[in-house]
Amino acid sequence: MNDPRLTKHWKVVEVMLNQASEFLHEPERFSIKEQELEYYADYINNSEFELAMDELAAIAKAFGCKSGFWRRLKKVADQMELYTKSAEYEKEFHLALKAKA
């Protein structure tokens, strides 16, 4: 039986992940090839949201990104109640702010 609340919860997580992934499309700063996002897309399509989040974080660390990305990813981790990852993304957020300054 599908619980409508759980279905809605995971749909919100999926939307939040997709919003975070949009921060990785910054052609003026770097170019991410579609194949770089291939695993992410596979994880999303299979509802493997934690793996999708991990993949986005790995891409962001490899290519660099704005602090806003890490803030969005932190919110996803909070939504999924993955507080260790949330703390990690908060740290990355502050590092990105320092790099900007």
Backbone as XML, in Angstrom:
<?xml version="1.0"?>
<chain id="A" units="angstrom">
  <residue number="1" name="MET">
    <atom name="N" x="0.826" y="-1.175" z="0.000"/>
    <atom name="CA" x="0.000" y="0.000" z="0.000"/>
    <atom name="C" x="0.882" y="1.254" z="0.000"/>
  </residue>
  <residue number="2" name="ASN">
    <atom name="N" x="0.562" y="2.203" z="-0.835"/>
    <atom name="CA" x="1.328" y="3.450" z="-0.882"/>
    <atom name="C" x="0.752" y="4.468" z="0.081"/>
  </residue>
  <residue number="3" name="ASP">
    <atom name="N" x="1.614" y="4.995" z="0.907"/>
    <atom name="CA" x="1.228" y="6.056" z="1.825"/>
    <atom name="C" x="1.380" y="7.386" z="1.087"/>
  </residue>
  <residue number="4" name="PRO">
    <atom name="N" x="0.299" y="8.140" z="0.899"/>
    <atom name="CA" x="0.378" y="9.393" z="0.144"/>
    <atom name="C" x="1.372" y="10.393" z="0.749"/>
  </residue>
  <residue number="5" name="ARG">
    <atom name="N" x="1.515" y="10.376" z="2.076"/>
    <atom name="CA" x="2.474" y="11.287" z="2.713"/>
    <atom name="C" x="3.905" y="10.932" z="2.335"/>
  </residue>
  <residue number="6" name="LEU">
    <atom name="N" x="4.206" y="9.642" z="2.322"/>
    <atom name="CA" x="5.554" y="9.220" z="1.932"/>
    <atom name="C" x="5.813" y="9.507" z="0.462"/>
  </residue>
  <residue number="7" name="THR">
    <atom name="N" x="4.811" y="9.259" z="-0.369"/>
    <atom name="CA" x="4.950" y="9.552" z="-1.794"/>
    <atom name="C" x="5.245" y="11.029" z="-1.996"/>
  </residue>
  <residue number="8" name="LYS">
    <atom name="N" x="4.517" y="11.878" z="-1.300"/>
    <atom name="CA" x="4.732" y="13.333" z="-1.404"/>
    <atom name="C" x="6.118" y="13.706" z="-0.882"/>
  </residue>
  <residue number="9" name="HIS">
    <atom name="N" x="6.506" y="13.118" z="0.235"/>
    <atom name="CA" x="7.829" y="13.403" z="0.819"/>
    <atom name="C" x="8.937" y="13.122" z="-0.192"/>
  </residue>
  <residue number="10" name="TRP">
    <atom name="N" x="8.905" y="11.959" z="-0.818"/>
    <atom name="CA" x="9.967" y="11.591" z="-1.757"/>
    <atom name="C" x="9.890" y="12.392" z="-3.046"/>
  </residue>
  <residue number="11" name="LYS">
    <atom name="N" x="8.703" y="12.834" z="-3.429"/>
    <atom name="CA" x="8.588" y="13.699" z="-4.594"/>
    <atom name="C" x="9.235" y="15.056" z="-4.291"/>
  </residue>
  <residue number="12" name="VAL">
    <atom name="N" x="9.040" y="15.551" z="-3.078"/>
    <atom name="CA" x="9.680" y="16.802" z="-2.660"/>
    <atom name="C" x="11.192" y="16.647" z="-2.696"/>
  </residue>
  <residue number="13" name="VAL">
    <atom name="N" x="11.708" y="15.532" z="-2.211"/>
    <atom name="CA" x="13.151" y="15.266" z="-2.241"/>
    <atom name="C" x="13.652" y="15.278" z="-3.683"/>
  </residue>
  <residue number="14" name="GLU">
    <atom name="N" x="12.922" y="14.619" z="-4.568"/>
    <atom name="CA" x="13.321" y="14.569" z="-5.973"/>
    <atom name="C" x="13.362" y="15.975" z="-6.582"/>
  </residue>
  <residue number="15" name="VAL">
    <atom name="N" x="12.358" y="16.766" z="-6.325"/>
    <atom name="CA" x="12.320" y="18.145" z="-6.847"/>
    <atom name="C" x="13.482" y="18.956" z="-6.288"/>
  </residue>
  <residue number="16" name="MET">
    <atom name="N" x="13.750" y="18.818" z="-4.999"/>
    <atom name="CA" x="14.851" y="19.555" z="-4.377"/>
    <atom name="C" x="16.195" y="19.152" z="-4.980"/>
  </residue>
  <residue number="17" name="LEU">
    <atom name="N" x="16.381" y="17.877" z="-5.239"/>
    <atom name="CA" x="17.621" y="17.422" z="-5.873"/>
    <atom name="C" x="17.767" y="18.014" z="-7.270"/>
  </residue>
  <residue number="18" name="ASN">
    <atom name="N" x="16.691" y="18.027" z="-8.021"/>
    <atom name="CA" x="16.747" y="18.600" z="-9.361"/>
    <atom name="C" x="17.040" y="20.096" z="-9.319"/>
  </residue>
  <residue number="19" name="GLN">
    <atom name="N" x="16.488" y="20.789" z="-8.335"/>
    <atom name="CA" x="16.788" y="22.210" z="-8.185"/>
    <atom name="C" x="18.261" y="22.422" z="-7.845"/>
  </residue>
  <residue number="20" name="ALA">
    <atom name="N" x="18.799" y="21.580" z="-6.982"/>
    <atom name="CA" x="20.221" y="21.684" z="-6.646"/>
    <atom name="C" x="21.077" y="21.404" z="-7.868"/>
  </residue>
  <residue number="21" name="SER">
    <atom name="N" x="20.686" y="20.421" z="-8.673"/>
    <atom name="CA" x="21.483" y="20.078" z="-9.855"/>
    <atom name="C" x="21.543" y="21.234" z="-10.845"/>
  </residue>
  <residue number="22" name="GLU">
    <atom name="N" x="20.529" y="22.079" z="-10.855"/>
    <atom name="CA" x="20.525" y="23.237" z="-11.756"/>
    <atom name="C" x="21.670" y="24.197" z="-11.447"/>
  </residue>
  <residue number="23" name="PHE">
    <atom name="N" x="22.135" y="24.207" z="-10.210"/>
    <atom name="CA" x="23.257" y="25.064" z="-9.842"/>
    <atom name="C" x="24.563" y="24.602" z="-10.482"/>
  </residue>
  <residue number="24" name="LEU">
    <atom name="N" x="24.590" y="23.374" z="-10.974"/>
    <atom name="CA" x="25.802" y="22.853" z="-11.605"/>
    <atom name="C" x="25.893" y="23.236" z="-13.076"/>
  </residue>
  <residue number="25" name="HIS">
    <atom name="N" x="24.886" y="23.886" z="-13.595"/>
    <atom name="CA" x="24.885" y="24.314" z="-14.988"/>
    <atom name="C" x="25.270" y="25.791" z="-15.045"/>
  </residue>
  <residue number="26" name="GLU">
    <atom name="N" x="26.556" y="26.034" z="-14.961"/>
    <atom name="CA" x="27.077" y="27.398" z="-14.996"/>
    <atom name="C" x="28.103" y="27.492" z="-16.120"/>
  </residue>
  <residue number="27" name="PRO">
    <atom name="N" x="27.643" y="27.632" z="-17.365"/>
    <atom name="CA" x="28.572" y="27.596" z="-18.501"/>
    <atom name="C" x="29.655" y="28.676" z="-18.446"/>
  </residue>
  <residue number="28" name="GLU">
    <atom name="N" x="29.403" y="29.772" z="-17.755"/>
    <atom name="CA" x="30.435" y="30.808" z="-17.671"/>
    <atom name="C" x="31.570" y="30.416" z="-16.721"/>
  </residue>
  <residue number="29" name="ARG">
    <atom name="N" x="31.333" y="29.452" z="-15.834"/>
    <atom name="CA" x="32.358" y="29.031" z="-14.881"/>
    <atom name="C" x="33.014" y="27.715" z="-15.266"/>
  </residue>
  <residue number="30" name="PHE">
    <atom name="N" x="32.225" y="26.758" z="-15.739"/>
    <atom name="CA" x="32.756" y="25.452" z="-16.092"/>
    <atom name="C" x="31.749" y="24.723" z="-16.960"/>
  </residue>
  <residue number="31" name="SER">
    <atom name="N" x="32.189" y="23.666" z="-17.563"/>
    <atom name="CA" x="31.318" y="22.886" z="-18.429"/>
    <atom name="C" x="31.253" y="21.458" z="-17.912"/>
  </residue>
  <residue number="32" name="ILE">
    <atom name="N" x="30.060" y="21.022" z="-17.601"/>
    <atom name="CA" x="29.856" y="19.646" z="-17.174"/>
    <atom name="C" x="29.206" y="18.917" z="-18.333"/>
  </residue>
  <residue number="33" name="LYS">
    <atom name="N" x="29.851" y="17.884" z="-18.791"/>
    <atom name="CA" x="29.311" y="17.087" z="-19.883"/>
    <atom name="C" x="28.120" y="16.280" z="-19.383"/>
  </residue>
  <residue number="34" name="GLU">
    <atom name="N" x="27.221" y="15.982" z="-20.289"/>
    <atom name="CA" x="26.044" y="15.200" z="-19.929"/>
    <atom name="C" x="26.427" y="13.868" z="-19.285"/>
  </residue>
  <residue number="35" name="GLN">
    <atom name="N" x="27.538" y="13.261" z="-19.746"/>
    <atom name="CA" x="27.912" y="11.977" z="-19.165"/>
    <atom name="C" x="28.299" y="12.117" z="-17.703"/>
  </residue>
  <residue number="36" name="GLU">
    <atom name="N" x="28.740" y="13.305" z="-17.287"/>
    <atom name="CA" x="29.052" y="13.518" z="-15.870"/>
    <atom name="C" x="27.801" y="13.392" z="-15.010"/>
  </residue>
  <residue number="37" name="LEU">
    <atom name="N" x="26.657" y="13.744" z="-15.581"/>
    <atom name="CA" x="25.396" y="13.682" z="-14.845"/>
    <atom name="C" x="24.622" y="12.385" z="-15.112"/>
  </residue>
  <residue number="38" name="GLU">
    <atom name="N" x="25.222" y="11.483" z="-15.862"/>
    <atom name="CA" x="24.538" y="10.249" z="-16.235"/>
    <atom name="C" x="24.172" y="9.401" z="-15.019"/>
  </residue>
  <residue number="39" name="TYR">
    <atom name="N" x="25.111" y="9.215" z="-14.102"/>
    <atom name="CA" x="24.818" y="8.422" z="-12.907"/>
    <atom name="C" x="23.737" y="9.102" z="-12.071"/>
  </residue>
  <residue number="40" name="TYR">
    <atom name="N" x="23.843" y="10.405" z="-11.935"/>
    <atom name="CA" x="22.831" y="11.153" z="-11.199"/>
    <atom name="C" x="21.444" y="10.884" z="-11.786"/>
  </residue>
  <residue number="41" name="ALA">
    <atom name="N" x="21.320" y="10.996" z="-13.109"/>
    <atom name="CA" x="20.027" y="10.775" z="-13.769"/>
    <atom name="C" x="19.528" y="9.347" z="-13.534"/>
  </residue>
  <residue number="42" name="ASP">
    <atom name="N" x="20.423" y="8.385" z="-13.592"/>
    <atom name="CA" x="20.033" y="6.989" z="-13.338"/>
    <atom name="C" x="19.516" y="6.821" z="-11.912"/>
  </residue>
  <residue number="43" name="TYR">
    <atom name="N" x="20.215" y="7.429" z="-10.962"/>
    <atom name="CA" x="19.781" y="7.321" z="-9.565"/>
    <atom name="C" x="18.412" y="7.964" z="-9.371"/>
  </residue>
  <residue number="44" name="ILE">
    <atom name="N" x="18.197" y="9.121" z="-9.980"/>
    <atom name="CA" x="16.900" y="9.791" z="-9.873"/>
    <atom name="C" x="15.809" y="8.914" z="-10.483"/>
  </residue>
  <residue number="45" name="ASN">
    <atom name="N" x="16.077" y="8.378" z="-11.659"/>
    <atom name="CA" x="15.081" y="7.540" z="-12.345"/>
    <atom name="C" x="14.723" y="6.288" z="-11.554"/>
  </residue>
  <residue number="46" name="ASN">
    <atom name="N" x="15.644" y="5.828" z="-10.707"/>
    <atom name="CA" x="15.405" y="4.636" z="-9.903"/>
    <atom name="C" x="15.069" y="4.958" z="-8.451"/>
  </residue>
  <residue number="47" name="SER">
    <atom name="N" x="14.781" y="6.229" z="-8.193"/>
    <atom name="CA" x="14.419" y="6.702" z="-6.843"/>
    <atom name="C" x="15.485" y="6.393" z="-5.798"/>
  </residue>
  <residue number="48" name="GLU">
    <atom name="N" x="16.741" y="6.421" z="-6.216"/>
    <atom name="CA" x="17.878" y="6.240" z="-5.307"/>
    <atom name="C" x="18.388" y="7.632" z="-4.931"/>
  </residue>
  <residue number="49" name="PHE">
    <atom name="N" x="17.618" y="8.313" z="-4.097"/>
    <atom name="CA" x="17.863" y="9.733" z="-3.867"/>
    <atom name="C" x="19.135" y="10.024" z="-3.075"/>
  </residue>
  <residue number="50" name="GLU">
    <atom name="N" x="19.487" y="9.170" z="-2.146"/>
    <atom name="CA" x="20.736" y="9.407" z="-1.413"/>
    <atom name="C" x="21.937" y="9.246" z="-2.341"/>
  </residue>
  <residue number="51" name="LEU">
    <atom name="N" x="21.894" y="8.253" z="-3.204"/>
    <atom name="CA" x="22.979" y="8.076" z="-4.171"/>
    <atom name="C" x="23.024" y="9.253" z="-5.152"/>
  </residue>
  <residue number="52" name="ALA">
    <atom name="N" x="21.863" y="9.741" z="-5.549"/>
    <atom name="CA" x="21.805" y="10.907" z="-6.440"/>
    <atom name="C" x="22.432" y="12.123" z="-5.757"/>
  </residue>
  <residue number="53" name="MET">
    <atom name="N" x="22.135" y="12.300" z="-4.484"/>
    <atom name="CA" x="22.701" y="13.411" z="-3.725"/>
    <atom name="C" x="24.224" y="13.262" z="-3.620"/>
  </residue>
  <residue number="54" name="ASP">
    <atom name="N" x="24.685" y="12.057" z="-3.344"/>
    <atom name="CA" x="26.126" y="11.808" z="-3.266"/>
    <atom name="C" x="26.808" y="12.118" z="-4.598"/>
  </residue>
  <residue number="55" name="GLU">
    <atom name="N" x="26.153" y="11.744" z="-5.689"/>
    <atom name="CA" x="26.717" y="11.987" z="-7.018"/>
    <atom name="C" x="26.819" y="13.483" z="-7.296"/>
  </residue>
  <residue number="56" name="LEU">
    <atom name="N" x="25.788" y="14.231" z="-6.948"/>
    <atom name="CA" x="25.839" y="15.690" z="-7.128"/>
    <atom name="C" x="26.971" y="16.298" z="-6.311"/>
  </residue>
  <residue number="57" name="ALA">
    <atom name="N" x="27.124" y="15.840" z="-5.077"/>
    <atom name="CA" x="28.192" y="16.363" z="-4.224"/>
    <atom name="C" x="29.562" y="16.059" z="-4.814"/>
  </residue>
  <residue number="58" name="ALA">
    <atom name="N" x="29.738" y="14.861" z="-5.337"/>
    <atom name="CA" x="31.025" y="14.495" z="-5.945"/>
    <atom name="C" x="31.319" y="15.360" z="-7.169"/>
  </residue>
  <residue number="59" name="ILE">
    <atom name="N" x="30.318" y="15.600" z="-7.994"/>
    <atom name="CA" x="30.499" y="16.448" z="-9.175"/>
    <atom name="C" x="30.851" y="17.863" z="-8.744"/>
  </residue>
  <residue number="60" name="ALA">
    <atom name="N" x="30.139" y="18.368" z="-7.757"/>
    <atom name="CA" x="30.390" y="19.734" z="-7.279"/>
    <atom name="C" x="31.797" y="19.883" z="-6.720"/>
  </residue>
  <residue number="61" name="LYS">
    <atom name="N" x="32.274" y="18.872" z="-6.005"/>
    <atom name="CA" x="33.635" y="18.927" z="-5.465"/>
    <atom name="C" x="34.668" y="18.866" z="-6.583"/>
  </residue>
  <residue number="62" name="ALA">
    <atom name="N" x="34.374" y="18.100" z="-7.617"/>
    <atom name="CA" x="35.320" y="17.960" z="-8.726"/>
    <atom name="C" x="35.393" y="19.220" z="-9.584"/>
  </residue>
  <residue number="63" name="PHE">
    <atom name="N" x="34.262" y="19.882" z="-9.762"/>
    <atom name="CA" x="34.207" y="21.024" z="-10.665"/>
    <atom name="C" x="34.119" y="22.363" z="-9.950"/>
  </residue>
  <residue number="64" name="GLY">
    <atom name="N" x="33.812" y="22.351" z="-8.677"/>
    <atom name="CA" x="33.584" y="23.590" z="-7.953"/>
    <atom name="C" x="32.180" y="24.083" z="-8.221"/>
  </residue>
  <residue number="65" name="CYS">
    <atom name="N" x="31.650" y="24.849" z="-7.321"/>
    <atom name="CA" x="30.316" y="25.397" z="-7.528"/>
    <atom name="C" x="30.096" y="26.530" z="-6.536"/>
  </residue>
  <residue number="66" name="LYS">
    <atom name="N" x="29.010" y="27.236" z="-6.726"/>
    <atom name="CA" x="28.673" y="28.349" z="-5.846"/>
    <atom name="C" x="28.163" y="27.835" z="-4.504"/>
  </residue>
  <residue number="67" name="SER">
    <atom name="N" x="28.214" y="28.711" z="-3.530"/>
    <atom name="CA" x="27.741" y="28.353" z="-2.196"/>
    <atom name="C" x="26.260" y="27.974" z="-2.205"/>
  </residue>
  <residue number="68" name="GLY">
    <atom name="N" x="25.480" y="28.584" z="-3.097"/>
    <atom name="CA" x="24.055" y="28.286" z="-3.167"/>
    <atom name="C" x="23.760" y="26.818" z="-3.435"/>
  </residue>
  <residue number="69" name="PHE">
    <atom name="N" x="24.633" y="26.167" z="-4.191"/>
    <atom name="CA" x="24.461" y="24.740" z="-4.441"/>
    <atom name="C" x="24.510" y="23.967" z="-3.130"/>
  </residue>
  <residue number="70" name="TRP">
    <atom name="N" x="25.526" y="24.267" z="-2.323"/>
    <atom name="CA" x="25.695" y="23.530" z="-1.068"/>
    <atom name="C" x="24.546" y="23.811" z="-0.108"/>
  </residue>
  <residue number="71" name="ARG">
    <atom name="N" x="24.024" y="25.025" z="-0.141"/>
    <atom name="CA" x="22.887" y="25.349" z="0.720"/>
    <atom name="C" x="21.672" y="24.516" z="0.291"/>
  </residue>
  <residue number="72" name="ARG">
    <atom name="N" x="21.459" y="24.394" z="-1.009"/>
    <atom name="CA" x="20.333" y="23.581" z="-1.506"/>
    <atom name="C" x="20.535" y="22.106" z="-1.168"/>
  </residue>
  <residue number="73" name="LEU">
    <atom name="N" x="21.756" y="21.614" z="-1.348"/>
    <atom name="CA" x="22.008" y="20.212" z="-1.058"/>
    <atom name="C" x="21.844" y="19.927" z="0.437"/>
  </residue>
  <residue number="74" name="LYS">
    <atom name="N" x="22.219" y="20.867" z="1.272"/>
    <atom name="CA" x="22.023" y="20.730" z="2.717"/>
    <atom name="C" x="20.539" y="20.590" z="3.040"/>
  </residue>
  <residue number="75" name="LYS">
    <atom name="N" x="19.706" y="21.371" z="2.372"/>
    <atom name="CA" x="18.268" y="21.283" z="2.610"/>
    <atom name="C" x="17.717" y="19.921" z="2.210"/>
  </residue>
  <residue number="76" name="VAL">
    <atom name="N" x="18.261" y="19.359" z="1.146"/>
    <atom name="CA" x="17.845" y="18.015" z="0.736"/>
    <atom name="C" x="18.239" y="17.009" z="1.812"/>
  </residue>
  <residue number="77" name="ALA">
    <atom name="N" x="19.472" y="17.109" z="2.301"/>
    <atom name="CA" x="19.933" y="16.195" z="3.356"/>
    <atom name="C" x="19.064" y="16.330" z="4.602"/>
  </residue>
  <residue number="78" name="ASP">
    <atom name="N" x="18.705" y="17.556" z="4.956"/>
    <atom name="CA" x="17.815" y="17.773" z="6.104"/>
    <atom name="C" x="16.456" y="17.110" z="5.864"/>
  </residue>
  <residue number="79" name="GLN">
    <atom name="N" x="15.920" y="17.289" z="4.660"/>
    <atom name="CA" x="14.625" y="16.700" z="4.317"/>
    <atom name="C" x="14.671" y="15.177" z="4.434"/>
  </residue>
  <residue number="80" name="MET">
    <atom name="N" x="15.822" y="14.606" z="4.115"/>
    <atom name="CA" x="15.986" y="13.147" z="4.172"/>
    <atom name="C" x="16.453" y="12.683" z="5.555"/>
  </residue>
  <residue number="81" name="GLU">
    <atom name="N" x="16.633" y="13.634" z="6.460"/>
    <atom name="CA" x="17.103" y="13.364" z="7.822"/>
    <atom name="C" x="18.479" y="12.707" z="7.836"/>
  </residue>
  <residue number="82" name="LEU">
    <atom name="N" x="19.333" y="13.152" z="6.915"/>
    <atom name="CA" x="20.725" y="12.687" z="6.837"/>
    <atom name="C" x="21.603" y="13.803" z="7.422"/>
  </residue>
  <residue number="83" name="TYR">
    <atom name="N" x="21.623" y="13.874" z="8.726"/>
    <atom name="CA" x="22.216" y="15.025" z="9.401"/>
    <atom name="C" x="23.735" y="15.071" z="9.311"/>
  </residue>
  <residue number="84" name="THR">
    <atom name="N" x="24.393" y="13.935" z="9.180"/>
    <atom name="CA" x="25.842" y="13.944" z="8.992"/>
    <atom name="C" x="26.180" y="14.587" z="7.651"/>
  </residue>
  <residue number="85" name="LYS">
    <atom name="N" x="25.433" y="14.229" z="6.624"/>
    <atom name="CA" x="25.656" y="14.838" z="5.312"/>
    <atom name="C" x="25.263" y="16.302" z="5.330"/>
  </residue>
  <residue number="86" name="SER">
    <atom name="N" x="24.225" y="16.625" z="6.054"/>
    <atom name="CA" x="23.807" y="18.013" z="6.182"/>
    <atom name="C" x="24.941" y="18.859" z="6.762"/>
  </residue>
  <residue number="87" name="ALA">
    <atom name="N" x="25.589" y="18.351" z="7.795"/>
    <atom name="CA" x="26.714" y="19.068" z="8.406"/>
    <atom name="C" x="27.878" y="19.187" z="7.424"/>
  </residue>
  <residue number="88" name="GLU">
    <atom name="N" x="28.128" y="18.140" z="6.653"/>
    <atom name="CA" x="29.191" y="18.176" z="5.642"/>
    <atom name="C" x="28.898" y="19.254" z="4.591"/>
  </residue>
  <residue number="89" name="TYR">
    <atom name="N" x="27.656" y="19.330" z="4.151"/>
    <atom name="CA" x="27.294" y="20.311" z="3.126"/>
    <atom name="C" x="27.299" y="21.729" z="3.689"/>
  </residue>
  <residue number="90" name="GLU">
    <atom name="N" x="26.994" y="21.866" z="4.955"/>
    <atom name="CA" x="27.095" y="23.183" z="5.599"/>
    <atom name="C" x="28.559" y="23.642" z="5.609"/>
  </residue>
  <residue number="91" name="LYS">
    <atom name="N" x="29.461" y="22.717" z="5.889"/>
    <atom name="CA" x="30.891" y="23.028" z="5.863"/>
    <atom name="C" x="31.318" y="23.438" z="4.457"/>
  </residue>
  <residue number="92" name="GLU">
    <atom name="N" x="30.870" y="22.700" z="3.446"/>
    <atom name="CA" x="31.195" y="23.038" z="2.055"/>
    <atom name="C" x="30.622" y="24.404" z="1.675"/>
  </residue>
  <residue number="93" name="PHE">
    <atom name="N" x="29.450" y="24.726" z="2.188"/>
    <atom name="CA" x="28.840" y="26.032" z="1.952"/>
    <atom name="C" x="29.766" y="27.144" z="2.438"/>
  </residue>
  <residue number="94" name="HIS">
    <atom name="N" x="30.280" y="26.998" z="3.654"/>
    <atom name="CA" x="31.165" y="28.024" z="4.214"/>
    <atom name="C" x="32.499" y="28.091" z="3.474"/>
  </residue>
  <residue number="95" name="LEU">
    <atom name="N" x="33.017" y="26.944" z="3.045"/>
    <atom name="CA" x="34.245" y="26.937" z="2.252"/>
    <atom name="C" x="34.030" y="27.660" z="0.925"/>
  </residue>
  <residue number="96" name="ALA">
    <atom name="N" x="32.892" y="27.451" z="0.295"/>
    <atom name="CA" x="32.583" y="28.118" z="-0.965"/>
    <atom name="C" x="32.445" y="29.624" z="-0.769"/>
  </residue>
  <residue number="97" name="LEU">
    <atom name="N" x="31.888" y="30.035" z="0.366"/>
    <atom name="CA" x="31.793" y="31.466" z="0.669"/>
    <atom name="C" x="33.184" y="32.079" z="0.824"/>
  </residue>
  <residue number="98" name="LYS">
    <atom name="N" x="34.064" y="31.380" z="1.514"/>
    <atom name="CA" x="35.429" y="31.876" z="1.694"/>
    <atom name="C" x="36.178" y="31.968" z="0.376"/>
  </residue>
  <residue number="99" name="ALA">
    <atom name="N" x="35.967" y="30.998" z="-0.484"/>
    <atom name="CA" x="36.644" y="30.994" z="-1.792"/>
    <atom name="C" x="36.159" y="32.156" z="-2.648"/>
  </residue>
  <residue number="100" name="LYS">
    <atom name="N" x="34.939" y="32.546" z="-2.434"/>
    <atom name="CA" x="34.342" y="33.656" z="-3.202"/>
    <atom name="C" x="34.929" y="34.987" z="-2.787"/>
  </residue>
  <residue number="101" name="ALA">
    <atom name="N" x="35.299" y="35.091" z="-1.517"/>
    <atom name="CA" x="35.779" y="36.370" z="-0.958"/>
    <atom name="C" x="37.179" y="36.714" z="-1.412"/>
  </residue>
</chain>
